[in-house]
Amino acid sequence: MALRFPLFTPPIAPTNPHNRHRLLPSQIPHKTTKNFNISCTANTNNDNRASDADLAADLASDVSKMKAQMVQRKEAMEKSREALFGELCGYLGMREEEMRGRWRKMGEEEKLSWANNFVSNSEWGEAFRPLSSKSVKELVEEHLASQRSSSISISSSSSSSSDPSFSSVFGISGLKRLLGFLENNK
């Protein structure tokens, strides 16, 4: 004995008998959307037409606004990472230099454990509720990577001041030693 189920289930009839005429999908009113007509041809009314120079100026101003907003967002994220790292150091009772060294030597699980303790036991975890231990770990690593890249660029710029002709081409002081240029200059 087999059970049979209809493949298509009929719509459930409304309990109100006055609404029975709305069972058919063709009778359900659809939301109307506004259609915007955009003409690709030139207008006959010259007052509404913008010249190429006006369009270029508008585009340039929009691009400059977007670039300024992007710079502001980048600076805000950098300040946020720096503040988070400072708070993490304060929570753990370490100086920033000590924390940098220990963080680089730690494994992934230990980093997540420290971040989880920070999120669950500090004011930051309570004040910024969607803050997760994984995001704290990623933000700290981004902060340390940005500091490392800025310290590398500072050290390469200080080494480039000693021999600007060579460093402007290569930018790496260790390459001088590798190629023997420092020994030849003595």
PDB file of C-alpha atoms in Angstrom:
ATOM      1  CA  MET A   1       0.000   0.000   0.000  1.00  0.00           C
ATOM      2  CA  ALA A   2       1.555   3.312  -1.070  1.00  0.00           C
ATOM      3  CA  LEU A   3       0.803   6.766   0.159  1.00  0.00           C
ATOM      4  CA  ARG A   4       0.166   9.430  -2.412  1.00  0.00           C
ATOM      5  CA  PHE A   5       0.957  13.081  -1.959  1.00  0.00           C
ATOM      6  CA  PRO A   6       0.037  15.716  -4.483  1.00  0.00           C
ATOM      7  CA  LEU A   7       3.055  17.111  -6.275  1.00  0.00           C
ATOM      8  CA  PHE A   8       1.718  20.636  -6.230  1.00  0.00           C
ATOM      9  CA  THR A   9      -0.029  21.721  -3.078  1.00  0.00           C
ATOM     10  CA  PRO A  10      -3.048  23.947  -3.622  1.00  0.00           C
ATOM     11  CA  PRO A  11      -3.004  27.319  -1.888  1.00  0.00           C
ATOM     12  CA  ILE A  12      -4.631  27.304   1.501  1.00  0.00           C
ATOM     13  CA  ALA A  13      -8.061  28.851   1.367  1.00  0.00           C
ATOM     14  CA  PRO A  14      -8.445  31.964   3.483  1.00  0.00           C
ATOM     15  CA  THR A  15     -10.649  31.731   6.526  1.00  0.00           C
ATOM     16  CA  ASN A  16     -12.581  34.828   5.510  1.00  0.00           C
ATOM     17  CA  PRO A  17     -15.152  33.877   2.808  1.00  0.00           C
ATOM     18  CA  HIS A  18     -15.077  37.400   1.322  1.00  0.00           C
ATOM     19  CA  ASN A  19     -11.438  36.981   0.234  1.00  0.00           C
ATOM     20  CA  ARG A  20     -11.998  33.814  -1.839  1.00  0.00           C
ATOM     21  CA  HIS A  21     -11.836  35.738  -5.103  1.00  0.00           C
ATOM     22  CA  ARG A  22      -8.126  36.501  -4.442  1.00  0.00           C
ATOM     23  CA  LEU A  23      -6.960  32.904  -4.750  1.00  0.00           C
ATOM     24  CA  LEU A  24      -5.856  33.206  -8.350  1.00  0.00           C
ATOM     25  CA  PRO A  25      -2.353  34.629  -8.886  1.00  0.00           C
ATOM     26  CA  SER A  26      -3.529  36.718 -11.821  1.00  0.00           C
ATOM     27  CA  GLN A  27      -5.874  38.617  -9.535  1.00  0.00           C
ATOM     28  CA  ILE A  28      -3.238  39.506  -6.921  1.00  0.00           C
ATOM     29  CA  PRO A  29      -2.316  43.167  -7.329  1.00  0.00           C
ATOM     30  CA  HIS A  30       1.361  43.688  -8.150  1.00  0.00           C
ATOM     31  CA  LYS A  31       3.452  46.542  -6.891  1.00  0.00           C
ATOM     32  CA  THR A  32       4.113  49.019  -9.597  1.00  0.00           C
ATOM     33  CA  THR A  33       7.649  50.238 -10.082  1.00  0.00           C
ATOM     34  CA  LYS A  34       8.576  53.565 -11.526  1.00  0.00           C
ATOM     35  CA  ASN A  35      10.314  53.434 -14.846  1.00  0.00           C
ATOM     36  CA  PHE A  36      12.935  56.029 -15.479  1.00  0.00           C
ATOM     37  CA  ASN A  37      13.503  56.886 -19.090  1.00  0.00           C
ATOM     38  CA  ILE A  38      17.020  57.926 -19.916  1.00  0.00           C
ATOM     39  CA  SER A  39      17.515  59.382 -23.326  1.00  0.00           C
ATOM     40  CA  CYS A  40      20.752  58.640 -25.141  1.00  0.00           C
ATOM     41  CA  THR A  41      20.111  61.223 -27.819  1.00  0.00           C
ATOM     42  CA  ALA A  42      20.744  64.930 -27.614  1.00  0.00           C
ATOM     43  CA  ASN A  43      17.998  67.051 -26.125  1.00  0.00           C
ATOM     44  CA  THR A  44      16.499  69.748 -28.255  1.00  0.00           C
ATOM     45  CA  ASN A  45      16.422  71.983 -25.195  1.00  0.00           C
ATOM     46  CA  ASN A  46      20.019  73.211 -24.723  1.00  0.00           C
ATOM     47  CA  ASP A  47      19.367  74.407 -21.156  1.00  0.00           C
ATOM     48  CA  ASN A  48      19.292  70.849 -19.789  1.00  0.00           C
ATOM     49  CA  ARG A  49      22.384  69.621 -21.621  1.00  0.00           C
ATOM     50  CA  ALA A  50      25.618  69.573 -19.715  1.00  0.00           C
ATOM     51  CA  SER A  51      28.789  70.230 -21.606  1.00  0.00           C
ATOM     52  CA  ASP A  52      31.707  67.832 -21.578  1.00  0.00           C
ATOM     53  CA  ALA A  53      33.678  70.251 -19.437  1.00  0.00           C
ATOM     54  CA  ASP A  54      30.896  70.363 -16.837  1.00  0.00           C
ATOM     55  CA  LEU A  55      30.681  66.580 -16.768  1.00  0.00           C
ATOM     56  CA  ALA A  56      34.461  66.290 -16.438  1.00  0.00           C
ATOM     57  CA  ALA A  57      34.474  68.819 -13.596  1.00  0.00           C
ATOM     58  CA  ASP A  58      31.688  66.948 -11.800  1.00  0.00           C
ATOM     59  CA  LEU A  59      33.525  63.672 -12.249  1.00  0.00           C
ATOM     60  CA  ALA A  60      36.780  65.169 -10.973  1.00  0.00           C
ATOM     61  CA  SER A  61      35.078  66.583  -7.885  1.00  0.00           C
ATOM     62  CA  ASP A  62      33.375  63.253  -7.173  1.00  0.00           C
ATOM     63  CA  VAL A  63      36.656  61.384  -7.575  1.00  0.00           C
ATOM     64  CA  SER A  64      38.457  63.797  -5.257  1.00  0.00           C
ATOM     65  CA  LYS A  65      35.702  63.384  -2.637  1.00  0.00           C
ATOM     66  CA  MET A  66      35.957  59.604  -2.889  1.00  0.00           C
ATOM     67  CA  LYS A  67      39.746  59.729  -2.523  1.00  0.00           C
ATOM     68  CA  ALA A  68      39.451  61.981   0.528  1.00  0.00           C
ATOM     69  CA  GLN A  69      36.923  59.620   2.101  1.00  0.00           C
ATOM     70  CA  MET A  70      39.177  56.656   1.369  1.00  0.00           C
ATOM     71  CA  VAL A  71      42.132  58.391   3.035  1.00  0.00           C
ATOM     72  CA  GLN A  72      39.969  59.250   6.050  1.00  0.00           C
ATOM     73  CA  ARG A  73      38.791  55.646   6.349  1.00  0.00           C
ATOM     74  CA  LYS A  74      42.362  54.380   6.105  1.00  0.00           C
ATOM     75  CA  GLU A  75      43.547  56.799   8.805  1.00  0.00           C
ATOM     76  CA  ALA A  76      40.601  55.892  11.039  1.00  0.00           C
ATOM     77  CA  MET A  77      41.319  52.167  10.684  1.00  0.00           C
ATOM     78  CA  GLU A  78      44.991  52.754  11.476  1.00  0.00           C
ATOM     79  CA  LYS A  79      44.073  54.733  14.605  1.00  0.00           C
ATOM     80  CA  SER A  80      41.597  52.027  15.610  1.00  0.00           C
ATOM     81  CA  ARG A  81      44.208  49.301  15.191  1.00  0.00           C
ATOM     82  CA  GLU A  82      46.720  51.332  17.187  1.00  0.00           C
ATOM     83  CA  ALA A  83      44.207  51.964  19.993  1.00  0.00           C
ATOM     84  CA  LEU A  84      43.204  48.291  20.066  1.00  0.00           C
ATOM     85  CA  PHE A  85      46.845  47.202  20.242  1.00  0.00           C
ATOM     86  CA  GLY A  86      47.501  49.671  23.060  1.00  0.00           C
ATOM     87  CA  GLU A  87      44.480  48.409  24.991  1.00  0.00           C
ATOM     88  CA  LEU A  88      45.557  44.793  24.453  1.00  0.00           C
ATOM     89  CA  CYS A  89      49.029  45.636  25.775  1.00  0.00           C
ATOM     90  CA  GLY A  90      47.471  47.387  28.773  1.00  0.00           C
ATOM     91  CA  TYR A  91      45.163  44.439  29.430  1.00  0.00           C
ATOM     92  CA  LEU A  92      48.091  42.007  29.351  1.00  0.00           C
ATOM     93  CA  GLY A  93      50.343  44.356  31.339  1.00  0.00           C
ATOM     94  CA  MET A  94      53.088  44.472  28.695  1.00  0.00           C
ATOM     95  CA  ARG A  95      54.967  47.226  26.959  1.00  0.00           C
ATOM     96  CA  GLU A  96      54.303  47.536  23.232  1.00  0.00           C
ATOM     97  CA  GLU A  97      57.820  46.413  22.236  1.00  0.00           C
ATOM     98  CA  GLU A  98      57.563  43.340  24.465  1.00  0.00           C
ATOM     99  CA  MET A  99      54.122  42.545  23.077  1.00  0.00           C
ATOM    100  CA  ARG A 100      55.359  42.825  19.477  1.00  0.00           C
ATOM    101  CA  GLY A 101      58.137  40.330  20.120  1.00  0.00           C
ATOM    102  CA  ARG A 102      55.924  37.849  21.929  1.00  0.00           C
ATOM    103  CA  TRP A 103      53.111  38.136  19.365  1.00  0.00           C
ATOM    104  CA  ARG A 104      55.451  37.298  16.495  1.00  0.00           C
ATOM    105  CA  LYS A 105      56.750  34.215  18.323  1.00  0.00           C
ATOM    106  CA  MET A 106      53.293  32.881  19.262  1.00  0.00           C
ATOM    107  CA  GLY A 107      51.344  30.235  17.422  1.00  0.00           C
ATOM    108  CA  GLU A 108      47.901  30.816  15.938  1.00  0.00           C
ATOM    109  CA  GLU A 109      46.051  29.033  18.741  1.00  0.00           C
ATOM    110  CA  GLU A 110      47.823  31.019  21.453  1.00  0.00           C
ATOM    111  CA  LYS A 111      47.067  34.282  19.628  1.00  0.00           C
ATOM    112  CA  LEU A 112      43.388  33.352  19.421  1.00  0.00           C
ATOM    113  CA  SER A 113      43.401  32.396  23.090  1.00  0.00           C
ATOM    114  CA  TRP A 114      44.851  35.772  24.128  1.00  0.00           C
ATOM    115  CA  ALA A 115      42.417  37.611  21.863  1.00  0.00           C
ATOM    116  CA  ASN A 116      39.492  35.602  23.241  1.00  0.00           C
ATOM    117  CA  ASN A 117      40.486  36.441  26.828  1.00  0.00           C
ATOM    118  CA  PHE A 118      40.804  40.112  25.869  1.00  0.00           C
ATOM    119  CA  VAL A 119      37.371  40.193  24.233  1.00  0.00           C
ATOM    120  CA  SER A 120      35.598  38.316  27.010  1.00  0.00           C
ATOM    121  CA  ASN A 121      37.245  40.029  30.002  1.00  0.00           C
ATOM    122  CA  SER A 122      37.970  43.616  28.945  1.00  0.00           C
ATOM    123  CA  GLU A 123      35.889  46.750  28.552  1.00  0.00           C
ATOM    124  CA  TRP A 124      36.426  46.617  24.794  1.00  0.00           C
ATOM    125  CA  GLY A 125      34.616  43.309  24.578  1.00  0.00           C
ATOM    126  CA  GLU A 126      31.654  44.785  26.425  1.00  0.00           C
ATOM    127  CA  ALA A 127      31.616  48.144  24.649  1.00  0.00           C
ATOM    128  CA  PHE A 128      32.071  46.769  21.135  1.00  0.00           C
ATOM    129  CA  ARG A 129      29.767  43.779  21.192  1.00  0.00           C
ATOM    130  CA  PRO A 130      30.272  42.481  17.638  1.00  0.00           C
ATOM    131  CA  LEU A 131      34.034  42.403  18.322  1.00  0.00           C
ATOM    132  CA  SER A 132      35.266  38.823  18.004  1.00  0.00           C
ATOM    133  CA  SER A 133      38.542  37.243  19.018  1.00  0.00           C
ATOM    134  CA  LYS A 134      39.309  36.434  15.392  1.00  0.00           C
ATOM    135  CA  SER A 135      38.857  40.070  14.343  1.00  0.00           C
ATOM    136  CA  VAL A 136      41.033  41.243  17.261  1.00  0.00           C
ATOM    137  CA  LYS A 137      43.768  38.842  16.171  1.00  0.00           C
ATOM    138  CA  GLU A 138      43.533  40.035  12.564  1.00  0.00           C
ATOM    139  CA  LEU A 139      43.573  43.715  13.571  1.00  0.00           C
ATOM    140  CA  VAL A 140      46.640  43.218  15.772  1.00  0.00           C
ATOM    141  CA  GLU A 141      48.429  41.380  12.981  1.00  0.00           C
ATOM    142  CA  GLU A 142      47.533  44.143  10.502  1.00  0.00           C
ATOM    143  CA  HIS A 143      48.824  46.752  12.961  1.00  0.00           C
ATOM    144  CA  LEU A 144      52.111  44.896  13.441  1.00  0.00           C
ATOM    145  CA  ALA A 145      52.484  44.390   9.684  1.00  0.00           C
ATOM    146  CA  SER A 146      51.906  48.088   9.007  1.00  0.00           C
ATOM    147  CA  GLN A 147      54.458  49.021  11.680  1.00  0.00           C
ATOM    148  CA  ARG A 148      56.953  46.557  10.226  1.00  0.00           C
ATOM    149  CA  SER A 149      56.491  47.956   6.715  1.00  0.00           C
ATOM    150  CA  SER A 150      56.835  51.538   7.966  1.00  0.00           C
ATOM    151  CA  SER A 151      60.010  50.660   9.900  1.00  0.00           C
ATOM    152  CA  ILE A 152      61.441  48.964   6.806  1.00  0.00           C
ATOM    153  CA  SER A 153      60.702  52.023   4.675  1.00  0.00           C
ATOM    154  CA  ILE A 154      62.307  54.287   7.306  1.00  0.00           C
ATOM    155  CA  SER A 155      65.436  52.127   7.492  1.00  0.00           C
ATOM    156  CA  SER A 156      65.732  51.951   3.710  1.00  0.00           C
ATOM    157  CA  SER A 157      65.336  55.722   3.420  1.00  0.00           C
ATOM    158  CA  SER A 158      68.065  56.274   6.043  1.00  0.00           C
ATOM    159  CA  SER A 159      70.414  53.923   4.184  1.00  0.00           C
ATOM    160  CA  SER A 160      69.616  55.640   0.908  1.00  0.00           C
ATOM    161  CA  SER A 161      70.919  58.930   2.279  1.00  0.00           C
ATOM    162  CA  SER A 162      74.465  57.489   2.443  1.00  0.00           C
ATOM    163  CA  ASP A 163      74.666  56.633  -1.259  1.00  0.00           C
ATOM    164  CA  PRO A 164      71.709  58.127  -3.135  1.00  0.00           C
ATOM    165  CA  SER A 165      72.795  57.045  -6.608  1.00  0.00           C
ATOM    166  CA  PHE A 166      72.845  53.326  -5.792  1.00  0.00           C
ATOM    167  CA  SER A 167      69.971  53.248  -3.325  1.00  0.00           C
ATOM    168  CA  SER A 168      67.644  55.160  -5.596  1.00  0.00           C
ATOM    169  CA  VAL A 169      68.000  52.355  -8.107  1.00  0.00           C
ATOM    170  CA  PHE A 170      67.927  49.352  -5.754  1.00  0.00           C
ATOM    171  CA  GLY A 171      66.695  50.683  -2.401  1.00  0.00           C
ATOM    172  CA  ILE A 172      68.227  47.814  -0.426  1.00  0.00           C
ATOM    173  CA  SER A 173      71.360  48.360   1.674  1.00  0.00           C
ATOM    174  CA  GLY A 174      71.974  44.625   2.103  1.00  0.00           C
ATOM    175  CA  LEU A 175      72.377  44.318  -1.650  1.00  0.00           C
ATOM    176  CA  LYS A 176      75.417  46.590  -1.442  1.00  0.00           C
ATOM    177  CA  ARG A 177      77.131  44.181   0.926  1.00  0.00           C
ATOM    178  CA  LEU A 178      76.108  41.207  -1.176  1.00  0.00           C
ATOM    179  CA  LEU A 179      77.591  42.681  -4.332  1.00  0.00           C
ATOM    180  CA  GLY A 180      80.722  43.905  -2.531  1.00  0.00           C
ATOM    181  CA  PHE A 181      80.217  47.630  -3.082  1.00  0.00           C
ATOM    182  CA  LEU A 182      80.962  48.489   0.542  1.00  0.00           C
ATOM    183  CA  GLU A 183      84.343  46.724   0.416  1.00  0.00           C
ATOM    184  CA  ASN A 184      85.336  48.537  -2.810  1.00  0.00           C
ATOM    185  CA  ASN A 185      84.568  51.966  -1.332  1.00  0.00           C
ATOM    186  CA  LYS A 186      86.988  51.457   1.601  1.00  0.00           C
TER     187      LYS A 186
END
